[in-house]
Amino acid sequence: MNEKRKATLIGSVAVILWAMLALFTTEVADIPPFQLVSLCFGIASIFSALWISLRGGDVVRALRQPPGAWALGVAGLFGYHFFYFVALANAPAVEASLIAYLWPLLIVLFSALLPGERLKWQHIGGAVLGLSGAVLLVGKGQALAFDPAFALGYGAAIICSLLWSGYSVVNRRYRNVPVGAVCGFCAGAAIFGLVTHAMIEDWVTPDARQWLAILGLGLGPVGAAFFVWDHGTKHGDIQILGVLAYGAPLLSTCLLIAFGKAIATPAIIVGCTLIVGGAVLASASLKSPKDKHQLPVE
């Protein structure tokens, strides 16, 4: 297996971890969002620092990175969550979530700006199929209604999608920055989350069950996921990662159904089929690197 394919597989682990987000957050619905962001990223930074140390690494050295890498990392991690919660607070959840979830498609399109990358028709087709499936899964097959009265929320959702897709693509520029640096980015996001929480929210003390869910979030969907995504976007096939990202709502829906928190409907089945089909289509480019249907981007 070549290094690029291996990095792509490592990056795709983030999709599996993000799929657990909805299941975990059902247990912490009473915790204010920015308090939750601060706690989860705080846990992620602490455990990642321990992981680096136990492997014989130097945490301080891992954090000595260019200011641009710090700005990108903290803006990506905290900025995404900040604007996502602003969107949910100022627009209907379904429409806001779907706008925010344009980021996988934007990753595929923005990747064309990277030197040495080629955007294939399979990537675009797979991303469109994935987006169509996500619309069915998130919208549950219901008609969407974008009311101008919620323009603030929709605007925040657009910024949210641009921030994460931009972070994921520009991250390639810092491919020499070690994955361990994400430890510092998580700490930065935790600090900004705590400051925002102190300004607009009241502290809610989690119970034992909620602390376990918060720990799970900090170790997985809001922890390890960002480390493997960092490696994947820097060294893997970013177009395929963008398409595979639509697997998160698919797996998330399957988990919710398995735990009795959602019901399988025809819309969900069709949505899952579209997402799987999009992933298969995009991944076909791995088997045919010399495909004639390529769009040169340089």
CSV table of C-alpha atoms in Angstrom, one decimal:
chain,number,residue,atom,x,y,z
A,1,MET,CA,0.0,0.0,0.0
A,2,ASN,CA,1.5,3.4,-1.0
A,3,GLU,CA,1.8,6.2,1.5
A,4,LYS,CA,-1.0,8.3,-0.1
A,5,ARG,CA,-3.5,5.4,0.1
A,6,LYS,CA,-2.5,4.6,3.6
A,7,ALA,CA,-2.9,8.3,4.7
A,8,THR,CA,-6.3,8.3,3.0
A,9,LEU,CA,-7.4,5.3,5.0
A,10,ILE,CA,-6.1,6.9,8.2
A,11,GLY,CA,-8.0,10.1,7.5
A,12,SER,CA,-11.2,8.2,6.8
A,13,VAL,CA,-11.1,6.9,10.4
A,14,ALA,CA,-12.3,10.5,11.3
A,15,VAL,CA,-15.5,9.9,9.5
A,16,ILE,CA,-16.2,6.8,11.6
A,17,LEU,CA,-15.5,8.7,14.8
A,18,TRP,CA,-17.6,11.7,13.7
A,19,ALA,CA,-20.5,9.3,13.1
A,20,MET,CA,-20.6,8.7,16.9
A,21,LEU,CA,-21.1,12.4,17.6
A,22,ALA,CA,-24.9,12.4,17.5
A,23,LEU,CA,-25.2,9.3,19.7
A,24,PHE,CA,-22.9,10.8,22.3
A,25,THR,CA,-24.5,14.2,22.2
A,26,THR,CA,-27.9,12.7,23.0
A,27,GLU,CA,-26.5,12.0,26.4
A,28,VAL,CA,-25.3,15.6,27.0
A,29,ALA,CA,-28.2,17.6,25.5
A,30,ASP,CA,-28.5,19.6,28.7
A,31,ILE,CA,-24.9,20.8,28.6
A,32,PRO,CA,-24.5,24.3,27.1
A,33,PRO,CA,-22.7,24.0,23.7
A,34,PHE,CA,-19.6,26.1,24.3
A,35,GLN,CA,-19.2,24.5,27.8
A,36,LEU,CA,-19.2,21.2,25.9
A,37,VAL,CA,-16.8,22.4,23.3
A,38,SER,CA,-14.4,23.6,26.0
A,39,LEU,CA,-14.6,20.3,28.0
A,40,CYS,CA,-14.2,18.1,25.0
A,41,PHE,CA,-11.3,19.9,23.5
A,42,GLY,CA,-9.7,20.2,26.9
A,43,ILE,CA,-9.9,16.4,27.3
A,44,ALA,CA,-8.5,16.0,23.8
A,45,SER,CA,-5.5,18.2,24.5
A,46,ILE,CA,-4.7,16.6,27.8
A,47,PHE,CA,-4.8,13.0,26.5
A,48,SER,CA,-3.0,13.8,23.3
A,49,ALA,CA,-0.2,15.5,25.3
A,50,LEU,CA,0.1,12.3,27.4
A,51,TRP,CA,0.1,10.2,24.3
A,52,ILE,CA,2.9,12.2,22.8
A,53,SER,CA,4.9,12.0,26.0
A,54,LEU,CA,4.4,8.2,26.4
A,55,ARG,CA,5.7,7.7,22.9
A,56,GLY,CA,8.9,9.5,23.8
A,57,GLY,CA,8.0,12.7,22.0
A,58,ASP,CA,8.5,16.3,23.1
A,59,VAL,CA,5.2,18.1,23.6
A,60,VAL,CA,6.9,21.5,23.7
A,61,ARG,CA,8.7,20.9,20.4
A,62,ALA,CA,5.5,19.7,18.8
A,63,LEU,CA,3.9,23.0,19.7
A,64,ARG,CA,6.6,25.1,18.2
A,65,GLN,CA,5.0,25.7,14.8
A,66,PRO,CA,4.6,28.7,12.5
A,67,PRO,CA,2.0,31.3,13.4
A,68,GLY,CA,0.1,30.4,10.2
A,69,ALA,CA,-0.3,26.8,11.3
A,70,TRP,CA,-1.6,27.9,14.7
A,71,ALA,CA,-4.0,30.4,13.2
A,72,LEU,CA,-5.3,27.8,10.7
A,73,GLY,CA,-5.6,25.0,13.3
A,74,VAL,CA,-7.4,27.0,16.0
A,75,ALA,CA,-9.6,28.8,13.5
A,76,GLY,CA,-10.6,25.5,11.9
A,77,LEU,CA,-11.4,23.7,15.1
A,78,PHE,CA,-13.0,26.4,17.2
A,79,GLY,CA,-14.3,28.5,14.3
A,80,TYR,CA,-16.3,25.7,12.8
A,81,HIS,CA,-18.0,24.9,16.1
A,82,PHE,CA,-18.6,28.6,16.9
A,83,PHE,CA,-20.4,29.3,13.7
A,84,TYR,CA,-22.2,26.0,13.7
A,85,PHE,CA,-23.8,26.8,17.1
A,86,VAL,CA,-24.6,30.4,16.0
A,87,ALA,CA,-26.3,28.9,12.9
A,88,LEU,CA,-28.4,26.5,15.0
A,89,ALA,CA,-29.3,29.3,17.3
A,90,ASN,CA,-30.6,31.5,14.5
A,91,ALA,CA,-32.1,29.1,12.0
A,92,PRO,CA,-34.1,25.9,11.8
A,93,ALA,CA,-31.7,23.0,12.6
A,94,VAL,CA,-32.4,20.9,9.5
A,95,GLU,CA,-31.7,23.7,7.0
A,96,ALA,CA,-28.7,25.1,9.0
A,97,SER,CA,-27.2,21.6,9.3
A,98,LEU,CA,-27.5,21.0,5.6
A,99,ILE,CA,-25.9,24.3,4.6
A,100,ALA,CA,-23.1,23.6,7.1
A,101,TYR,CA,-22.7,20.2,5.6
A,102,LEU,CA,-21.7,21.6,2.2
A,103,TRP,CA,-18.1,21.3,3.4
A,104,PRO,CA,-17.3,17.9,2.0
A,105,LEU,CA,-18.4,19.0,-1.5
A,106,LEU,CA,-16.4,22.3,-1.1
A,107,ILE,CA,-13.4,20.2,-0.1
A,108,VAL,CA,-13.6,18.4,-3.4
A,109,LEU,CA,-14.0,21.6,-5.4
A,110,PHE,CA,-11.4,23.6,-3.5
A,111,SER,CA,-8.8,20.8,-3.8
A,112,ALA,CA,-8.6,21.8,-7.5
A,113,LEU,CA,-6.6,24.8,-6.3
A,114,LEU,CA,-3.9,22.7,-4.7
A,115,PRO,CA,-0.7,22.2,-6.8
A,116,GLY,CA,-0.3,18.7,-8.2
A,117,GLU,CA,-3.9,17.7,-7.6
A,118,ARG,CA,-6.3,16.6,-10.3
A,119,LEU,CA,-10.0,16.8,-10.0
A,120,LYS,CA,-11.7,13.8,-11.7
A,121,TRP,CA,-15.3,13.5,-12.7
A,122,GLN,CA,-15.7,10.6,-10.2
A,123,HIS,CA,-14.9,13.0,-7.4
A,124,ILE,CA,-17.5,15.6,-8.4
A,125,GLY,CA,-20.1,12.9,-9.1
A,126,GLY,CA,-19.4,11.1,-5.8
A,127,ALA,CA,-19.6,14.4,-3.9
A,128,VAL,CA,-23.0,15.3,-5.5
A,129,LEU,CA,-24.4,11.9,-4.7
A,130,GLY,CA,-23.2,12.2,-1.2
A,131,LEU,CA,-24.7,15.6,-0.7
A,132,SER,CA,-28.0,14.3,-2.1
A,133,GLY,CA,-28.0,11.4,0.3
A,134,ALA,CA,-27.1,13.8,3.2
A,135,VAL,CA,-30.1,16.0,2.3
A,136,LEU,CA,-32.4,12.9,2.6
A,137,LEU,CA,-30.8,11.8,5.9
A,138,VAL,CA,-30.7,15.1,7.6
A,139,GLY,CA,-34.0,16.3,6.2
A,140,LYS,CA,-35.7,12.9,6.7
A,141,GLY,CA,-37.3,13.2,3.3
A,142,GLN,CA,-39.2,16.4,4.2
A,143,ALA,CA,-39.4,19.5,2.1
A,144,LEU,CA,-36.9,22.1,2.9
A,145,ALA,CA,-37.9,25.7,3.5
A,146,PHE,CA,-35.2,28.5,3.5
A,147,ASP,CA,-36.9,31.5,5.1
A,148,PRO,CA,-35.1,34.9,4.6
A,149,ALA,CA,-36.0,35.7,8.2
A,150,PHE,CA,-33.2,33.3,9.2
A,151,ALA,CA,-30.6,34.9,7.1
A,152,LEU,CA,-28.2,35.3,10.0
A,153,GLY,CA,-28.3,31.6,10.8
A,154,TYR,CA,-27.9,30.6,7.2
A,155,GLY,CA,-25.0,33.0,6.8
A,156,ALA,CA,-23.3,31.5,9.9
A,157,ALA,CA,-23.8,28.0,8.4
A,158,ILE,CA,-22.2,29.1,5.1
A,159,ILE,CA,-19.2,30.5,7.1
A,160,CYS,CA,-19.1,27.2,9.0
A,161,SER,CA,-18.8,25.2,5.8
A,162,LEU,CA,-16.2,27.5,4.3
A,163,LEU,CA,-14.1,27.4,7.4
A,164,TRP,CA,-13.9,23.6,7.7
A,165,SER,CA,-13.4,23.0,4.0
A,166,GLY,CA,-10.9,25.8,3.8
A,167,TYR,CA,-9.0,24.4,6.8
A,168,SER,CA,-9.0,20.9,5.4
A,169,VAL,CA,-7.6,22.1,2.0
A,170,VAL,CA,-5.1,24.7,3.2
A,171,ASN,CA,-3.9,22.2,5.8
A,172,ARG,CA,-1.9,20.6,2.9
A,173,ARG,CA,0.3,23.7,2.9
A,174,TYR,CA,1.5,22.7,6.4
A,175,ARG,CA,2.2,19.1,5.6
A,176,ASN,CA,5.5,19.3,7.4
A,177,VAL,CA,3.8,20.3,10.7
A,178,PRO,CA,3.6,17.1,12.8
A,179,VAL,CA,0.2,15.7,13.8
A,180,GLY,CA,1.2,16.3,17.4
A,181,ALA,CA,0.7,20.0,16.9
A,182,VAL,CA,-3.1,19.4,16.9
A,183,CYS,CA,-2.7,18.9,20.7
A,184,GLY,CA,-2.0,22.7,20.9
A,185,PHE,CA,-4.8,23.5,18.5
A,186,CYS,CA,-7.3,21.6,20.7
A,187,ALA,CA,-6.0,23.5,23.7
A,188,GLY,CA,-6.5,26.7,21.9
A,189,ALA,CA,-10.1,25.7,20.9
A,190,ALA,CA,-10.8,24.7,24.5
A,191,ILE,CA,-9.6,28.1,25.8
A,192,PHE,CA,-11.8,30.0,23.2
A,193,GLY,CA,-14.7,27.7,24.1
A,194,LEU,CA,-14.3,28.5,27.8
A,195,VAL,CA,-14.2,32.2,27.2
A,196,THR,CA,-17.2,32.1,25.0
A,197,HIS,CA,-19.1,30.0,27.5
A,198,ALA,CA,-18.2,32.4,30.3
A,199,MET,CA,-19.6,35.3,28.2
A,200,ILE,CA,-22.9,33.9,27.1
A,201,GLU,CA,-23.7,30.7,29.1
A,202,ASP,CA,-24.3,29.4,32.6
A,203,TRP,CA,-22.3,26.5,33.9
A,204,VAL,CA,-24.2,23.2,34.2
A,205,THR,CA,-22.5,20.5,36.2
A,206,PRO,CA,-22.6,17.2,34.4
A,207,ASP,CA,-23.7,14.0,36.2
A,208,ALA,CA,-21.7,10.8,36.1
A,209,ARG,CA,-23.4,9.5,32.9
A,210,GLN,CA,-22.8,12.9,31.1
A,211,TRP,CA,-19.1,12.9,32.2
A,212,LEU,CA,-18.7,9.5,30.6
A,213,ALA,CA,-20.2,10.9,27.4
A,214,ILE,CA,-18.0,14.0,27.5
A,215,LEU,CA,-15.0,11.8,28.0
A,216,GLY,CA,-16.0,9.7,25.0
A,217,LEU,CA,-16.5,12.8,22.9
A,218,GLY,CA,-13.1,14.2,23.9
A,219,LEU,CA,-11.3,11.0,23.1
A,220,GLY,CA,-13.1,10.2,19.8
A,221,PRO,CA,-15.3,12.6,17.7
A,222,VAL,CA,-13.8,15.7,19.3
A,223,GLY,CA,-10.4,14.3,19.9
A,224,ALA,CA,-8.7,11.5,17.9
A,225,ALA,CA,-10.8,12.4,14.8
A,226,PHE,CA,-9.0,15.7,14.3
A,227,PHE,CA,-5.6,14.0,14.6
A,228,VAL,CA,-6.3,11.4,11.9
A,229,TRP,CA,-8.1,14.0,9.7
A,230,ASP,CA,-5.0,16.2,10.0
A,231,HIS,CA,-2.8,13.3,8.8
A,232,GLY,CA,-5.2,12.4,6.0
A,233,THR,CA,-5.7,15.9,4.6
A,234,LYS,CA,-1.9,16.5,4.6
A,235,HIS,CA,-0.8,13.3,3.0
A,236,GLY,CA,-3.8,11.5,1.6
A,237,ASP,CA,-6.2,11.8,-1.3
A,238,ILE,CA,-8.2,14.9,-0.2
A,239,GLN,CA,-10.9,14.5,-2.9
A,240,ILE,CA,-11.8,11.0,-1.7
A,241,LEU,CA,-11.7,12.1,1.9
A,242,GLY,CA,-14.2,14.9,1.0
A,243,VAL,CA,-16.6,12.4,-0.5
A,244,LEU,CA,-16.1,9.8,2.3
A,245,ALA,CA,-17.0,12.5,4.8
A,246,TYR,CA,-20.7,12.1,3.7
A,247,GLY,CA,-20.4,8.7,5.4
A,248,ALA,CA,-20.6,10.4,8.8
A,249,PRO,CA,-24.4,11.1,8.6
A,250,LEU,CA,-24.9,7.6,7.1
A,251,LEU,CA,-23.1,5.8,9.9
A,252,SER,CA,-24.5,8.2,12.5
A,253,THR,CA,-28.1,7.4,11.3
A,254,CYS,CA,-27.3,3.7,11.4
A,255,LEU,CA,-26.1,4.0,15.0
A,256,LEU,CA,-29.2,6.0,16.1
A,257,ILE,CA,-31.4,3.3,14.5
A,258,ALA,CA,-29.4,0.5,16.2
A,259,PHE,CA,-29.8,2.1,19.6
A,260,GLY,CA,-33.5,2.8,19.1
A,261,LYS,CA,-33.2,6.6,18.7
A,262,ALA,CA,-34.3,6.7,15.1
A,263,ILE,CA,-36.5,4.8,12.7
A,264,ALA,CA,-35.5,3.4,9.3
A,265,THR,CA,-37.7,5.1,6.7
A,266,PRO,CA,-37.7,4.9,2.8
A,267,ALA,CA,-36.0,8.3,2.7
A,268,ILE,CA,-33.2,7.1,5.0
A,269,ILE,CA,-32.7,4.0,3.0
A,270,VAL,CA,-32.5,6.0,-0.3
A,271,GLY,CA,-30.2,8.5,1.4
A,272,CYS,CA,-27.8,5.8,2.6
A,273,THR,CA,-27.8,4.2,-0.9
A,274,LEU,CA,-26.8,7.5,-2.5
A,275,ILE,CA,-24.0,8.1,0.0
A,276,VAL,CA,-22.6,4.6,-0.5
A,277,GLY,CA,-22.9,5.0,-4.2
A,278,GLY,CA,-21.1,8.3,-4.1
A,279,ALA,CA,-18.2,6.8,-2.0
A,280,VAL,CA,-17.9,3.9,-4.4
A,281,LEU,CA,-17.8,6.1,-7.4
A,282,ALA,CA,-15.2,8.5,-6.0
A,283,SER,CA,-13.1,5.6,-4.7
A,284,ALA,CA,-13.0,4.1,-8.1
A,285,SER,CA,-10.3,6.7,-9.0
A,286,LEU,CA,-7.9,4.9,-6.6
A,287,LYS,CA,-8.1,1.9,-8.9
A,288,SER,CA,-7.7,3.9,-12.1
A,289,PRO,CA,-5.1,6.6,-11.4
A,290,LYS,CA,-4.6,7.0,-15.2
A,291,ASP,CA,-8.3,7.6,-15.9
A,292,LYS,CA,-8.6,9.7,-19.1
A,293,HIS,CA,-11.5,11.8,-17.7
A,294,GLN,CA,-9.4,14.2,-15.7
A,295,LEU,CA,-9.6,17.9,-15.3
A,296,PRO,CA,-6.1,19.4,-15.0
A,297,VAL,CA,-6.1,22.0,-12.3
A,298,GLU,CA,-2.7,23.7,-12.6
